[in-house]
Structure formats: C-alpha cells, structure tokens
PDB file of C-alpha atoms in Angstrom:
ATOM      1  CA  MET A   1      94.767  93.792  78.959  1.00  0.00           C
ATOM      2  CA  THR A   2      94.285  92.601  82.640  1.00  0.00           C
ATOM      3  CA  ALA A   3      97.007  94.015  85.410  1.00  0.00           C
ATOM      4  CA  ILE A   4      97.634  90.575  87.163  1.00  0.00           C
ATOM      5  CA  ILE A   5      97.492  86.799  86.429  1.00  0.00           C
ATOM      6  CA  THR A   6      96.777  83.317  87.992  1.00  0.00           C
ATOM      7  CA  ALA A   7      99.005  81.406  88.663  1.00  0.00           C
ATOM      8  CA  SER A   8      97.763  78.432  86.668  1.00  0.00           C
ATOM      9  CA  GLU A   9      98.197  81.159  83.717  1.00  0.00           C
ATOM     10  CA  LEU A  10     101.443  81.701  84.469  1.00  0.00           C
ATOM     11  CA  ALA A  11     102.182  78.000  84.316  1.00  0.00           C
ATOM     12  CA  HIS A  12     100.680  77.678  81.028  1.00  0.00           C
ATOM     13  CA  GLU A  13     102.577  80.759  79.274  1.00  0.00           C
ATOM     14  CA  LEU A  14     105.722  80.004  80.554  1.00  0.00           C
ATOM     15  CA  THR A  15     105.702  76.787  78.446  1.00  0.00           C
ATOM     16  CA  GLY A  16     104.370  79.068  74.980  1.00  0.00           C
ATOM     17  CA  GLY A  17     106.589  80.528  72.606  1.00  0.00           C
ATOM     18  CA  ASN A  18     106.838  83.932  74.115  1.00  0.00           C
ATOM     19  CA  PRO A  19     107.239  83.245  77.825  1.00  0.00           C
ATOM     20  CA  PRO A  20     107.098  86.346  80.292  1.00  0.00           C
ATOM     21  CA  VAL A  21     110.203  88.161  81.689  1.00  0.00           C
ATOM     22  CA  LEU A  22     110.216  86.937  85.528  1.00  0.00           C
ATOM     23  CA  LEU A  23     110.609  89.235  87.957  1.00  0.00           C
ATOM     24  CA  ASP A  24     111.179  88.257  92.103  1.00  0.00           C
ATOM     25  CA  VAL A  25     110.894  91.675  94.357  1.00  0.00           C
ATOM     26  CA  ARG A  26     110.741  90.386  97.469  1.00  0.00           C
ATOM     27  CA  TRP A  27     110.512  92.852 100.107  1.00  0.00           C
ATOM     28  CA  GLN A  28     109.324  93.638 103.347  1.00  0.00           C
ATOM     29  CA  LEU A  29     108.547  97.078 105.126  1.00  0.00           C
ATOM     30  CA  SER A  30     110.203  96.290 108.420  1.00  0.00           C
ATOM     31  CA  THR A  31     111.368  97.900 111.546  1.00  0.00           C
ATOM     32  CA  ALA A  32     113.149  95.491 112.814  1.00  0.00           C
ATOM     33  CA  LYS A  33     116.786  96.780 112.631  1.00  0.00           C
ATOM     34  CA  ALA A  34     115.274  99.838 114.796  1.00  0.00           C
ATOM     35  CA  ALA A  35     114.737  97.382 117.347  1.00  0.00           C
ATOM     36  CA  GLY A  36     118.203  95.324 116.583  1.00  0.00           C
ATOM     37  CA  ALA A  37     116.540  92.632 115.078  1.00  0.00           C
ATOM     38  CA  PRO A  38     118.027  91.453 111.564  1.00  0.00           C
ATOM     39  CA  ALA A  39     116.043  93.213 108.516  1.00  0.00           C
ATOM     40  CA  PHE A  40     114.108  91.362 105.735  1.00  0.00           C
ATOM     41  CA  ASP A  41     116.371  89.886 103.167  1.00  0.00           C
ATOM     42  CA  GLY A  42     114.658  89.491 100.064  1.00  0.00           C
ATOM     43  CA  ARG A  43     118.078  88.007  98.425  1.00  0.00           C
ATOM     44  CA  ALA A  44     118.148  84.956 100.609  1.00  0.00           C
ATOM     45  CA  GLU A  45     114.502  84.532 100.469  1.00  0.00           C
ATOM     46  CA  TYR A  46     115.031  84.886  96.529  1.00  0.00           C
ATOM     47  CA  ALA A  47     118.267  82.188  96.721  1.00  0.00           C
ATOM     48  CA  ALA A  48     116.477  79.544  98.940  1.00  0.00           C
ATOM     49  CA  GLY A  49     113.704  79.251  96.219  1.00  0.00           C
ATOM     50  CA  HIS A  50     111.773  81.421  93.320  1.00  0.00           C
ATOM     51  CA  ILE A  51     110.175  80.016  90.418  1.00  0.00           C
ATOM     52  CA  PRO A  52     112.323  78.816  87.526  1.00  0.00           C
ATOM     53  CA  GLY A  53     113.502  81.812  85.887  1.00  0.00           C
ATOM     54  CA  ALA A  54     112.911  84.548  87.853  1.00  0.00           C
ATOM     55  CA  VAL A  55     115.509  87.359  88.087  1.00  0.00           C
ATOM     56  CA  PHE A  56     115.763  88.919  91.857  1.00  0.00           C
ATOM     57  CA  VAL A  57     115.176  93.149  91.576  1.00  0.00           C
ATOM     58  CA  ASP A  58     115.976  95.028  94.975  1.00  0.00           C
ATOM     59  CA  LEU A  59     113.096  97.764  95.599  1.00  0.00           C
ATOM     60  CA  ASP A  60     115.388  99.551  98.109  1.00  0.00           C
ATOM     61  CA  ARG A  61     118.218  99.476  95.293  1.00  0.00           C
ATOM     62  CA  GLU A  62     116.240  98.930  91.653  1.00  0.00           C
ATOM     63  CA  LEU A  63     112.992 100.328  92.112  1.00  0.00           C
ATOM     64  CA  ALA A  64     113.835 103.585  93.894  1.00  0.00           C
ATOM     65  CA  ALA A  65     116.306 106.139  94.469  1.00  0.00           C
ATOM     66  CA  ALA A  66     118.272 106.750  98.158  1.00  0.00           C
ATOM     67  CA  PRO A  67     115.809 108.371 101.013  1.00  0.00           C
ATOM     68  CA  GLY A  68     116.011 112.156 100.753  1.00  0.00           C
ATOM     69  CA  ALA A  69     113.823 115.285 100.910  1.00  0.00           C
ATOM     70  CA  HIS A  70     110.958 113.037  98.421  1.00  0.00           C
ATOM     71  CA  GLY A  71     110.688 110.278 100.911  1.00  0.00           C
ATOM     72  CA  ARG A  72     111.936 107.124 101.659  1.00  0.00           C
ATOM     73  CA  HIS A  73     111.247 105.250  98.088  1.00  0.00           C
ATOM     74  CA  PRO A  74     111.607 108.672  95.761  1.00  0.00           C
ATOM     75  CA  LEU A  75     111.760 107.460  92.107  1.00  0.00           C
ATOM     76  CA  PRO A  76     114.698 105.614  90.775  1.00  0.00           C
ATOM     77  CA  ASP A  77     117.160 107.660  88.560  1.00  0.00           C
ATOM     78  CA  LEU A  78     115.670 106.033  85.205  1.00  0.00           C
ATOM     79  CA  THR A  79     119.194 105.541  83.805  1.00  0.00           C
ATOM     80  CA  GLU A  80     119.752 103.063  86.619  1.00  0.00           C
ATOM     81  CA  PHE A  81     116.302 101.724  86.458  1.00  0.00           C
ATOM     82  CA  GLY A  82     116.621 100.635  82.901  1.00  0.00           C
ATOM     83  CA  ALA A  83     120.031  99.362  82.995  1.00  0.00           C
ATOM     84  CA  ALA A  84     118.790  97.014  85.985  1.00  0.00           C
ATOM     85  CA  MET A  85     115.414  96.543  83.899  1.00  0.00           C
ATOM     86  CA  ARG A  86     117.657  95.745  80.860  1.00  0.00           C
ATOM     87  CA  ARG A  87     119.698  92.923  83.076  1.00  0.00           C
ATOM     88  CA  ALA A  88     116.930  91.478  84.294  1.00  0.00           C
ATOM     89  CA  GLY A  89     116.193  90.603  80.332  1.00  0.00           C
ATOM     90  CA  VAL A  90     113.124  92.889  80.061  1.00  0.00           C
ATOM     91  CA  SER A  91     112.272  94.201  76.627  1.00  0.00           C
ATOM     92  CA  ALA A  92     109.407  96.101  75.309  1.00  0.00           C
ATOM     93  CA  GLY A  93     108.340  93.258  72.881  1.00  0.00           C
ATOM     94  CA  ARG A  94     108.156  90.796  75.935  1.00  0.00           C
ATOM     95  CA  PRO A  95     105.407  90.166  78.477  1.00  0.00           C
ATOM     96  CA  VAL A  96     106.751  90.573  82.101  1.00  0.00           C
ATOM     97  CA  VAL A  97     105.236  89.402  85.344  1.00  0.00           C
ATOM     98  CA  VAL A  98     106.534  90.332  88.732  1.00  0.00           C
ATOM     99  CA  TYR A  99     105.670  88.409  92.146  1.00  0.00           C
ATOM    100  CA  ASP A 100     106.662  89.267  95.800  1.00  0.00           C
ATOM    101  CA  GLY A 101     106.237  87.197  98.778  1.00  0.00           C
ATOM    102  CA  GLY A 102     102.406  87.424  98.907  1.00  0.00           C
ATOM    103  CA  GLN A 103     101.590  90.676 100.270  1.00  0.00           C
ATOM    104  CA  GLY A 104     101.771  92.383  97.052  1.00  0.00           C
ATOM    105  CA  TRP A 105     103.293  95.968  97.639  1.00  0.00           C
ATOM    106  CA  ALA A 106     106.459  95.125  95.989  1.00  0.00           C
ATOM    107  CA  ALA A 107     105.235  93.567  93.194  1.00  0.00           C
ATOM    108  CA  ALA A 108     102.567  96.377  92.554  1.00  0.00           C
ATOM    109  CA  ARG A 109     105.793  99.048  92.731  1.00  0.00           C
ATOM    110  CA  ALA A 110     107.602  97.071  90.189  1.00  0.00           C
ATOM    111  CA  TRP A 111     104.453  96.783  87.861  1.00  0.00           C
ATOM    112  CA  TRP A 112     103.857 100.765  88.386  1.00  0.00           C
ATOM    113  CA  LEU A 113     107.181 101.457  87.451  1.00  0.00           C
ATOM    114  CA  LEU A 114     106.962  99.540  84.268  1.00  0.00           C
ATOM    115  CA  ARG A 115     103.807 100.725  83.438  1.00  0.00           C
ATOM    116  CA  TRP A 116     104.755 104.413  84.351  1.00  0.00           C
ATOM    117  CA  THR A 117     107.996 104.217  82.135  1.00  0.00           C
ATOM    118  CA  GLY A 118     105.863 102.619  79.435  1.00  0.00           C
ATOM    119  CA  HIS A 119     105.975  98.931  79.216  1.00  0.00           C
ATOM    120  CA  PRO A 120     102.956  97.664  77.244  1.00  0.00           C
ATOM    121  CA  ASP A 121     102.647  94.122  78.986  1.00  0.00           C
ATOM    122  CA  VAL A 122     103.524  94.066  82.704  1.00  0.00           C
ATOM    123  CA  ARG A 123     101.107  91.947  85.114  1.00  0.00           C
ATOM    124  CA  VAL A 124     101.381  91.181  88.629  1.00  0.00           C
ATOM    125  CA  LEU A 125     101.319  87.052  90.022  1.00  0.00           C
ATOM    126  CA  ASP A 126      98.022  87.618  92.070  1.00  0.00           C
ATOM    127  CA  GLY A 127      98.464  86.043  95.261  1.00  0.00           C
ATOM    128  CA  GLY A 128     102.209  86.379  94.940  1.00  0.00           C
ATOM    129  CA  LEU A 129     104.826  83.208  95.501  1.00  0.00           C
ATOM    130  CA  PRO A 130     102.299  81.279  97.843  1.00  0.00           C
ATOM    131  CA  SER A 131     100.207  80.664  94.855  1.00  0.00           C
ATOM    132  CA  TRP A 132     102.519  79.045  92.723  1.00  0.00           C
ATOM    133  CA  GLU A 133     102.335  75.342  92.943  1.00  0.00           C
ATOM    134  CA  GLY A 134     104.647  74.442  90.908  1.00  0.00           C
ATOM    135  CA  GLU A 135     108.461  73.822  91.558  1.00  0.00           C
ATOM    136  CA  LEU A 136     110.768  76.087  92.891  1.00  0.00           C
ATOM    137  CA  SER A 137     114.546  76.789  91.982  1.00  0.00           C
ATOM    138  CA  THR A 138     117.485  77.501  93.581  1.00  0.00           C
ATOM    139  CA  GLY A 139     119.686  78.401  90.604  1.00  0.00           C
ATOM    140  CA  THR A 140     120.340  81.998  89.365  1.00  0.00           C
ATOM    141  CA  PRO A 141     119.399  82.482  85.962  1.00  0.00           C
ATOM    142  CA  VAL A 142     121.461  84.907  83.861  1.00  0.00           C
ATOM    143  CA  PRO A 143     119.001  86.175  80.840  1.00  0.00           C
ATOM    144  CA  ALA A 144     119.555  87.697  77.692  1.00  0.00           C
ATOM    145  CA  GLU A 145     120.071  91.584  77.828  1.00  0.00           C
ATOM    146  CA  GLY A 146     117.095  93.248  77.348  1.00  0.00           C
ATOM    147  CA  ASP A 147     116.341  96.238  75.320  1.00  0.00           C
ATOM    148  CA  PHE A 148     113.709  98.017  77.607  1.00  0.00           C
ATOM    149  CA  GLU A 149     114.094 101.730  77.365  1.00  0.00           C
ATOM    150  CA  PRO A 150     112.254 103.917  80.047  1.00  0.00           C
ATOM    151  CA  ALA A 151     110.145 106.588  78.505  1.00  0.00           C
ATOM    152  CA  PRO A 152     108.129 108.129  81.412  1.00  0.00           C
ATOM    153  CA  GLY A 153     104.641 109.553  81.310  1.00  0.00           C
ATOM    154  CA  ALA A 154     102.057 106.927  80.931  1.00  0.00           C
ATOM    155  CA  ALA A 155     100.672 107.132  83.981  1.00  0.00           C
ATOM    156  CA  ARG A 156      99.673 110.276  86.206  1.00  0.00           C
ATOM    157  CA  LEU A 157     102.365 111.306  88.982  1.00  0.00           C
ATOM    158  CA  LEU A 158     101.443 113.536  91.832  1.00  0.00           C
ATOM    159  CA  ASP A 159     103.611 115.674  93.447  1.00  0.00           C
ATOM    160  CA  ALA A 160     103.230 116.853  97.367  1.00  0.00           C
ATOM    161  CA  ASP A 161     100.541 120.063  95.846  1.00  0.00           C
ATOM    162  CA  GLY A 162      99.056 118.100  93.463  1.00  0.00           C
ATOM    163  CA  ALA A 163      98.196 115.507  96.070  1.00  0.00           C
ATOM    164  CA  ALA A 164      96.589 118.416  98.551  1.00  0.00           C
ATOM    165  CA  ALA A 165      94.478 119.634  95.210  1.00  0.00           C
ATOM    166  CA  LEU A 166      93.261 116.038  94.280  1.00  0.00           C
ATOM    167  CA  ALA A 167      92.043 115.877  98.008  1.00  0.00           C
ATOM    168  CA  ARG A 168      89.765 119.114  97.120  1.00  0.00           C
ATOM    169  CA  THR A 169      88.945 118.404  93.793  1.00  0.00           C
ATOM    170  CA  GLY A 170      88.638 114.651  93.467  1.00  0.00           C
ATOM    171  CA  VAL A 171      89.376 111.898  95.673  1.00  0.00           C
ATOM    172  CA  LEU A 172      92.746 111.225  97.278  1.00  0.00           C
ATOM    173  CA  LEU A 173      92.915 107.797  98.907  1.00  0.00           C
ATOM    174  CA  ASP A 174      95.224 106.762 101.605  1.00  0.00           C
ATOM    175  CA  ALA A 175      96.358 103.597 101.319  1.00  0.00           C
ATOM    176  CA  ARG A 176      98.238 102.841 104.566  1.00  0.00           C
ATOM    177  CA  ALA A 177      96.568 101.125 107.828  1.00  0.00           C
ATOM    178  CA  GLY A 178      93.518 103.209 109.598  1.00  0.00           C
ATOM    179  CA  GLU A 179      95.394 103.768 112.734  1.00  0.00           C
ATOM    180  CA  ARG A 180      98.395 105.353 110.681  1.00  0.00           C
ATOM    181  CA  TYR A 181      95.663 107.357 108.883  1.00  0.00           C
ATOM    182  CA  ARG A 182      94.068 108.593 111.923  1.00  0.00           C
ATOM    183  CA  GLY A 183      97.514 109.568 113.798  1.00  0.00           C
ATOM    184  CA  GLU A 184      96.745 106.712 116.758  1.00  0.00           C
ATOM    185  CA  VAL A 185     100.250 105.338 116.023  1.00  0.00           C
ATOM    186  CA  GLU A 186     103.458 106.349 113.561  1.00  0.00           C
ATOM    187  CA  PRO A 187     106.489 103.871 113.798  1.00  0.00           C
ATOM    188  CA  ILE A 188     108.020 105.183 110.979  1.00  0.00           C
ATOM    189  CA  ASP A 189     107.560 109.144 109.816  1.00  0.00           C
ATOM    190  CA  ARG A 190     108.019 112.594 111.729  1.00  0.00           C
ATOM    191  CA  VAL A 191     104.212 112.693 112.829  1.00  0.00           C
ATOM    192  CA  GLY A 192     100.987 110.858 112.741  1.00  0.00           C
ATOM    193  CA  GLY A 193      97.932 111.501 110.335  1.00  0.00           C
ATOM    194  CA  HIS A 194      97.079 112.358 107.114  1.00  0.00           C
ATOM    195  CA  ILE A 195      96.643 114.682 104.459  1.00  0.00           C
ATOM    196  CA  PRO A 196      93.869 116.510 104.833  1.00  0.00           C
ATOM    197  CA  GLY A 197      90.824 115.874 102.769  1.00  0.00           C
ATOM    198  CA  ALA A 198      92.469 112.308 102.370  1.00  0.00           C
ATOM    199  CA  LEU A 199      90.154 109.171 102.558  1.00  0.00           C
ATOM    200  CA  SER A 200      91.306 106.068 104.452  1.00  0.00           C
ATOM    201  CA  ALA A 201      91.713 102.796 101.927  1.00  0.00           C
ATOM    202  CA  PRO A 202      93.847 100.137 103.736  1.00  0.00           C
ATOM    203  CA  THR A 203      95.169  98.110 100.742  1.00  0.00           C
ATOM    204  CA  THR A 204      94.244  95.106 102.970  1.00  0.00           C
ATOM    205  CA  GLU A 205      90.499  95.795 102.016  1.00  0.00           C
ATOM    206  CA  ASN A 206      91.793  95.134  98.331  1.00  0.00           C
ATOM    207  CA  VAL A 207      92.200  91.125  98.719  1.00  0.00           C
ATOM    208  CA  GLY A 208      90.331  88.508 100.204  1.00  0.00           C
ATOM    209  CA  PRO A 209      92.178  86.258 103.352  1.00  0.00           C
ATOM    210  CA  ASP A 210      94.278  84.021 100.573  1.00  0.00           C
ATOM    211  CA  GLY A 211      96.000  87.414  99.333  1.00  0.00           C
ATOM    212  CA  ARG A 212      94.419  87.594  95.886  1.00  0.00           C
ATOM    213  CA  PHE A 213      92.244  90.317  94.871  1.00  0.00           C
ATOM    214  CA  LEU A 214      88.723  90.906  95.367  1.00  0.00           C
ATOM    215  CA  PRO A 215      86.856  90.413  92.084  1.00  0.00           C
ATOM    216  CA  ALA A 216      86.855  93.352  90.325  1.00  0.00           C
ATOM    217  CA  ALA A 217      83.014  94.183  90.669  1.00  0.00           C
ATOM    218  CA  GLU A 218      83.488  94.200  94.340  1.00  0.00           C
ATOM    219  CA  LEU A 219      86.522  96.505  94.071  1.00  0.00           C
ATOM    220  CA  ARG A 220      84.823  98.616  91.839  1.00  0.00           C
ATOM    221  CA  ASP A 221      81.822  98.448  94.931  1.00  0.00           C
ATOM    222  CA  ARG A 222      84.666  99.465  97.180  1.00  0.00           C
ATOM    223  CA  PHE A 223      85.925 102.352  95.375  1.00  0.00           C
ATOM    224  CA  LYS A 224      82.635 103.451  94.685  1.00  0.00           C
ATOM    225  CA  ALA A 225      81.486 103.530  98.358  1.00  0.00           C
ATOM    226  CA  LEU A 226      84.617 105.814  98.980  1.00  0.00           C
ATOM    227  CA  GLY A 227      83.099 108.061  96.380  1.00  0.00           C
ATOM    228  CA  VAL A 228      84.726 107.269  93.153  1.00  0.00           C
ATOM    229  CA  SER A 229      82.577 106.897  89.707  1.00  0.00           C
ATOM    230  CA  GLU A 230      83.719 106.961  86.220  1.00  0.00           C
ATOM    231  CA  ASP A 231      84.381 110.717  86.314  1.00  0.00           C
ATOM    232  CA  THR A 232      85.963 110.993  88.961  1.00  0.00           C
ATOM    233  CA  GLU A 233      89.636 111.983  89.254  1.00  0.00           C
ATOM    234  CA  VAL A 234      91.490 109.482  92.126  1.00  0.00           C
ATOM    235  CA  GLY A 235      95.117 109.645  93.191  1.00  0.00           C
ATOM    236  CA  VAL A 236      96.648 107.516  95.732  1.00  0.00           C
ATOM    237  CA  TYR A 237      99.468 107.428  98.744  1.00  0.00           C
ATOM    238  CA  CYS A 238     100.488 105.564 101.483  1.00  0.00           C
ATOM    239  CA  GLY A 239     104.009 105.782 103.474  1.00  0.00           C
ATOM    240  CA  SER A 240     106.308 105.746 100.938  1.00  0.00           C
ATOM    241  CA  GLY A 241     105.241 104.923  97.519  1.00  0.00           C
ATOM    242  CA  VAL A 242     104.902 101.279  97.628  1.00  0.00           C
ATOM    243  CA  SER A 243     101.613 100.191  99.116  1.00  0.00           C
ATOM    244  CA  ALA A 244      99.798 102.889  97.333  1.00  0.00           C
ATOM    245  CA  ALA A 245     101.199 101.101  93.911  1.00  0.00           C
ATOM    246  CA  HIS A 246      99.085  98.173  95.514  1.00  0.00           C
ATOM    247  CA  GLU A 247      96.154 100.665  95.460  1.00  0.00           C
ATOM    248  CA  ALA A 248      96.493 102.023  92.212  1.00  0.00           C
ATOM    249  CA  LEU A 249      97.188  98.270  91.017  1.00  0.00           C
ATOM    250  CA  ALA A 250      93.592  97.365  92.727  1.00  0.00           C
ATOM    251  CA  LEU A 251      92.089 100.372  90.715  1.00  0.00           C
ATOM    252  CA  ALA A 252      93.321  99.021  87.756  1.00  0.00           C
ATOM    253  CA  VAL A 253      91.700  95.358  87.723  1.00  0.00           C
ATOM    254  CA  ALA A 254      88.354  97.432  89.012  1.00  0.00           C
ATOM    255  CA  GLY A 255      89.095  99.349  85.528  1.00  0.00           C
ATOM    256  CA  ILE A 256      89.832 102.868  87.122  1.00  0.00           C
ATOM    257  CA  PRO A 257      92.919 104.900  86.573  1.00  0.00           C
ATOM    258  CA  ALA A 258      94.688 106.396  89.319  1.00  0.00           C
ATOM    259  CA  ALA A 259      97.700 109.400  89.638  1.00  0.00           C
ATOM    260  CA  LEU A 260     100.228 107.997  92.382  1.00  0.00           C
ATOM    261  CA  TYR A 261     101.992 110.235  94.967  1.00  0.00           C
ATOM    262  CA  VAL A 262     105.092 108.555  95.152  1.00  0.00           C
ATOM    263  CA  GLY A 263     106.556 110.748  98.242  1.00  0.00           C
ATOM    264  CA  SER A 264     103.635 110.009  99.971  1.00  0.00           C
ATOM    265  CA  TRP A 265     103.270 110.612 103.576  1.00  0.00           C
ATOM    266  CA  SER A 266     107.123 110.113 104.347  1.00  0.00           C
ATOM    267  CA  GLU A 267     107.547 113.084 102.022  1.00  0.00           C
ATOM    268  CA  TRP A 268     104.666 114.958 103.197  1.00  0.00           C
ATOM    269  CA  SER A 269     104.794 114.561 106.942  1.00  0.00           C
ATOM    270  CA  ALA A 270     108.434 115.615 106.824  1.00  0.00           C
ATOM    271  CA  ASP A 271     107.946 119.162 106.076  1.00  0.00           C
ATOM    272  CA  PRO A 272     106.560 121.057 109.103  1.00  0.00           C
ATOM    273  CA  SER A 273     104.707 123.643 107.125  1.00  0.00           C
ATOM    274  CA  ARG A 274     102.068 121.037 105.613  1.00  0.00           C
ATOM    275  CA  PRO A 275      98.890 120.901 107.057  1.00  0.00           C
ATOM    276  CA  VAL A 276      98.393 117.564 108.915  1.00  0.00           C
ATOM    277  CA  ALA A 277      94.783 115.878 109.729  1.00  0.00           C
ATOM    278  CA  VAL A 278      94.153 113.464 112.529  1.00  0.00           C
ATOM    279  CA  GLY A 279      91.133 111.025 113.296  1.00  0.00           C
ATOM    280  CA  ALA A 280      88.632 109.402 111.363  1.00  0.00           C
ATOM    281  CA  ASP A 281      87.249 113.134 109.545  1.00  0.00           C
ATOM    282  CA  PRO A 282      89.232 113.002 106.541  1.00  0.00           C
ATOM    283  CA  GLN A 283      89.858 117.014 107.236  1.00  0.00           C
TER     284      GLN A 283
END
C-alpha cells in the first residue's frame, strides 16, 4: 500500500463502492500573530471551498495536545483524538485520504497519527488541494459516526533521550530549514541549532516545484546520500513534530520506515541542560 494518492486516483475512488473518508487539515505554521497580524484560519479556508465530502480537522485542537513541557504540538489525548476521528467518519474498515493546502505538513501529521494508532489504510493527497481539478463544495457534511479506536504503537516513537541516542547509533534527520538547523535564525524556539549528531534534511527537498513528492527512486537516492541504507535505523524531528511527519511520509514513499520524535526542537531546546550544536557540522 502506498502512502500517497494522486488527485486523479482520488477522483476515481470517490465514485467507487467504498469511497475513502476525506479529511481536510489545512494549517500553516505562522508567526503572524506575534507580529500583530491575523493568524491563518484553516476552518475559514475550508468553509470557502473544499473537496466535496471532506470534513475539516483542526490540527492544533484535534491532532495535538496543548503546548507545554513536551513541545508545541505534543501527542493528542488518545480518547479525544479517537472521538474526533469517529466524528469525522473514520472507521477501521474504510480507507482515509488526508489533504491540506499543498505544503503537505499538516496532512502528513494526520497520516502519521492515524497510522501510529493502527489505521490500516491512510494516504495523503499528493500536492494537496491545489492538485485537485474537480469541483469544490462550501457545504458542511455530517458523516455517519465512525468506529475507529486508536491503538498506538504501529510506528516507532522517539522521546528526547531516544533521539539523542539514535543520532549516535543510526541516522537522525532534522526536517527544518537549513538556517534553523545551523542556528542562524530561530523565530520560535528559545535557542537555535540542532540536536548533536543530527543531519540537516529540509522537507523542501522531498518535493518538486509543484509540491508533489519526488519519485520514490529519487527519494531513496536523497536519503542514501544522507547515510540511510536498508539496515539503518532512522529517526526524524523538526520544530514541533509536524514537518517531521512530512519527512516520515517521504521516507515511507521511498520504502524506508522511520521513527518520529514528536516533541522535536520545541521540547529539546526548552531544557537548558540538553546540548545544542550550531553550524553545518552535525556535532
């Protein structure tokens, strides 16, 4: 089973006998609020037009717990997450397709959470909403209640200590922009830099100019150049566990399983006792 689906494949499946549940997870990492500008409103974007039948899912409220000691987007309470997914119509025996505004980060977060909690068939719309050529709807569907019950553990999860260890024994990839990895700029967290031993692997290099993922063979070559082989244990992190899910998705497209450090840099850097590396050198 592939982790992504094209818009034409989705259009075809929506007319079939077991159409996928559609989740619209439009979200953007934004520092606009700190500057006094309005924050991005995914729900308003959804109301203005979405793929017919799609249900809006709020990343900050339904795919994450409140910010705190474990970072800006810690794991959601599983009881609340399961209830949100059932409200959206998610059932274990029905495929799920997730999309966002095209960046892919938010959709990947939903994909990862559903896969981690045991859903067997979840895919991300490659290229997001901009790739969809069909009509859009402004209606708000009320799907039948789903039966999905989260059962975590289907994918490997890292904590801070596990991420530090993996940076020494395997390959730990930092999915943020290179300038944040090097510590040249840090617009959000307490301090800039990276986990010692981690390698810079920005998510922007997983996709082409159209926002769609590179072919699987090209992704395998990209990760091979970073030291990833069939025998390598791989982990990923980012600022708060959102773009890192996109990196995990790219690795899945390439056929490479990866562990996710959900707390990511927002958790790591909040503890002054943890070491910080700066510059292009991983160490």
